[in-house]
XYZ file of C-alpha atoms in Angstrom:
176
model
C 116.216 195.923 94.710
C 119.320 195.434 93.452
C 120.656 192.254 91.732
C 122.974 191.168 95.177
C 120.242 191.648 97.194
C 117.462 189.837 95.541
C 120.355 186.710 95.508
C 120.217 187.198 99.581
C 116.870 186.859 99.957
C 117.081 183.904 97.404
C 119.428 182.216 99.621
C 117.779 183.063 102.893
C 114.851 181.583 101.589
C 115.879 178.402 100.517
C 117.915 178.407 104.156
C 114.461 178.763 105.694
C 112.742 176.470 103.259
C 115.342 173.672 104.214
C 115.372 174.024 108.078
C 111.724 174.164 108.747
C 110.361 171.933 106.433
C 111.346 169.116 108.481
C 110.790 170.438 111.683
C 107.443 171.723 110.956
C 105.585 168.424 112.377
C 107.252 169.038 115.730
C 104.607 171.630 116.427
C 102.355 171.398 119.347
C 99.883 169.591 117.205
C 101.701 166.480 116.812
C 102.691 165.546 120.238
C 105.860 163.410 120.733
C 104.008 160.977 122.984
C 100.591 159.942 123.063
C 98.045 161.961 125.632
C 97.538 160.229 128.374
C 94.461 159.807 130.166
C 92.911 161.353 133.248
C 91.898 158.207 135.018
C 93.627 155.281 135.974
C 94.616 152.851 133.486
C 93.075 149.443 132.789
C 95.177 146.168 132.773
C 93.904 143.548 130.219
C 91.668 141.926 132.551
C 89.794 144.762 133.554
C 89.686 145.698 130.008
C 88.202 142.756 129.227
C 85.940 142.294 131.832
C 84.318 145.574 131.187
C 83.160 144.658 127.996
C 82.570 140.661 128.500
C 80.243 141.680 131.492
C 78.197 144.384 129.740
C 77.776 141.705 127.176
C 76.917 139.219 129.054
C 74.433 141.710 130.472
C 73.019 142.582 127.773
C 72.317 139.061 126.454
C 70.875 138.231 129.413
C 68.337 141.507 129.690
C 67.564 141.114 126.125
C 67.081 137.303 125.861
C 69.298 136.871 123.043
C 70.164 133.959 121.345
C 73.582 134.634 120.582
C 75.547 132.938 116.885
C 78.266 134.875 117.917
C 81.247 136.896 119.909
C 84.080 138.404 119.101
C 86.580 140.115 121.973
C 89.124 142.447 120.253
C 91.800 145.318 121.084
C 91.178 148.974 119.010
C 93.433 152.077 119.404
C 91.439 155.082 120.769
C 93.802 157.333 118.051
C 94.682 157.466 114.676
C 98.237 156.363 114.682
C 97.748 152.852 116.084
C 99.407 153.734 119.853
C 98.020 153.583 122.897
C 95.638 154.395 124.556
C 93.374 151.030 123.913
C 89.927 149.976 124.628
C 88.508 146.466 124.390
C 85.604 145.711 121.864
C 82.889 142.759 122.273
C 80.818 142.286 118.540
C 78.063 140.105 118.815
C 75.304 138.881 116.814
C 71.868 137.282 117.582
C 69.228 135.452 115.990
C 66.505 137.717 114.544
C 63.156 136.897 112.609
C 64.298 138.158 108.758
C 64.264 141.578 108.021
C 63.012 142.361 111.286
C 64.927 145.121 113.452
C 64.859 144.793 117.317
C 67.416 147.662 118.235
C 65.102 149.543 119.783
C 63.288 146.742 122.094
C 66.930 145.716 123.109
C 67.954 149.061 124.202
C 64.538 149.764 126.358
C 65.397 146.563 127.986
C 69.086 146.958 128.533
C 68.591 150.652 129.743
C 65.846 149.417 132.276
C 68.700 147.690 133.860
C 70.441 148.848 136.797
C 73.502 151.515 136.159
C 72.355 151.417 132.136
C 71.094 154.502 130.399
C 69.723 155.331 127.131
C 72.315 157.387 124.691
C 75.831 157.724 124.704
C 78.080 158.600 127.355
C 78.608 162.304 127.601
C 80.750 163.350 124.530
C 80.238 160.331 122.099
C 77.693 160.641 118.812
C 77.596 157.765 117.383
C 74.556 156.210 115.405
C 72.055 153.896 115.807
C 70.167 152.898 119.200
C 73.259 153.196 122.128
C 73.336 152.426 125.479
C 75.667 153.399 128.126
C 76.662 152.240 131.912
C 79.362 154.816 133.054
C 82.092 154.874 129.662
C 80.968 151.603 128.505
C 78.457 151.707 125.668
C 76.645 149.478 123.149
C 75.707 150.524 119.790
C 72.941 148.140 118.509
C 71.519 147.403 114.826
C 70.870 144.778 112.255
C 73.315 142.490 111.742
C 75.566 141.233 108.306
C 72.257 139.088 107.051
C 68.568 139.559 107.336
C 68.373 136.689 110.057
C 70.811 138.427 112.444
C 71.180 141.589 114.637
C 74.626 142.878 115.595
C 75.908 144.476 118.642
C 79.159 146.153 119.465
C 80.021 146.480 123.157
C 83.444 149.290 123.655
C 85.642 149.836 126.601
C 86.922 152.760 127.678
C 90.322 154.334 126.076
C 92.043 153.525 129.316
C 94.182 150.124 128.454
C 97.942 151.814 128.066
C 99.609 148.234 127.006
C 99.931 147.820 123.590
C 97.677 145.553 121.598
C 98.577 146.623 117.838
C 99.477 142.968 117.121
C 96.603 141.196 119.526
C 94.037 139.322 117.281
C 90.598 138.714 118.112
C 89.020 136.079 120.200
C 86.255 134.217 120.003
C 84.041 134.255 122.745
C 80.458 132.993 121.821
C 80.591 130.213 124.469
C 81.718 132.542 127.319
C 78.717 134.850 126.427
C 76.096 132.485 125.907
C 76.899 130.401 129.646
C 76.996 133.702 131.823
């Protein structure tokens, strides 16, 4: 190769390196807009209501004295956008030390529409429960006197609830 040449492919190079460096993340693996799913969105209240009601449910089925609730808004992707689902985290009074997931989720999945497991395509840990694409993952709780349970939506809310805090919602749970 002579010395001209070997300067052309130099310069073609750095041509090339300059030009697709930054368009390399507008491949088909980073979509311009988020995917959008197959069913019909959620508004907030339905949102909502799906996992307030399997709560609620769940409380009741189990007998569970509830310390406390927590509503809250998660992205179903990793760069904060929509899609959203609604999340319920509870906890319950528990003797110390002493694990009921298992009890809970033979009672709630003895209820009508719930199942034991996940819904189809979900592996997530712990004892779960599922009625349709609502499920419940249920285990101890943050101290030996407590058992925690979080309640998620389905990735179907489209508004965007990156700057929606949490809610409190222990009352709401206990009374229904």
């Amino acid at each position: 190769m002579t010395l001209t040449t070997k300067r052309r492919a130099a310069a073609a190079l750095a041509v090339l390196t300059t030009v697709v460096a930054p368009i390399g993340g507008c491949s088909a693996m980073s979509p311009s807009q988020p995917e959008q799913p197959d069913t019909p969105t959620l508004s907030d209240d339905e949102s909502r209501g799906q996992v307030v009601d399997a709560a609620k449910e769940i409380v009741r089925a189990a007998d569970l004295d509830v310390t406390y609730a927590n509503l809250q808004w998660e992205w179903c992707n990793d760069q904060g956008d929509p899609p959203y689902r609604a999340k319920v985290e509870l906890a319950f009074v528990t003797a110390s030390g002493e694990n009921r997931s298992a009890e809970i989720a033979t009672s709630v999945a003895a209820q009508p529409g719930w199942e034991s497991g996940p819904p189809p395509g979900y592996v997530p840990a712990g004892e779960v429960v599922h009625r349709g694409g609502v499920w419940a993952s249920i285990g101890p709780g943050n101290n030996p006197e407590r058992g925690g349970i979080q309640i998620y939506g389905e990735c179907r809310n489209m508004n965007d609830h990156r700057d929606t805090p949490g809610v409190e919602i222990t009352d709401e749970i206990r009374g229904g």
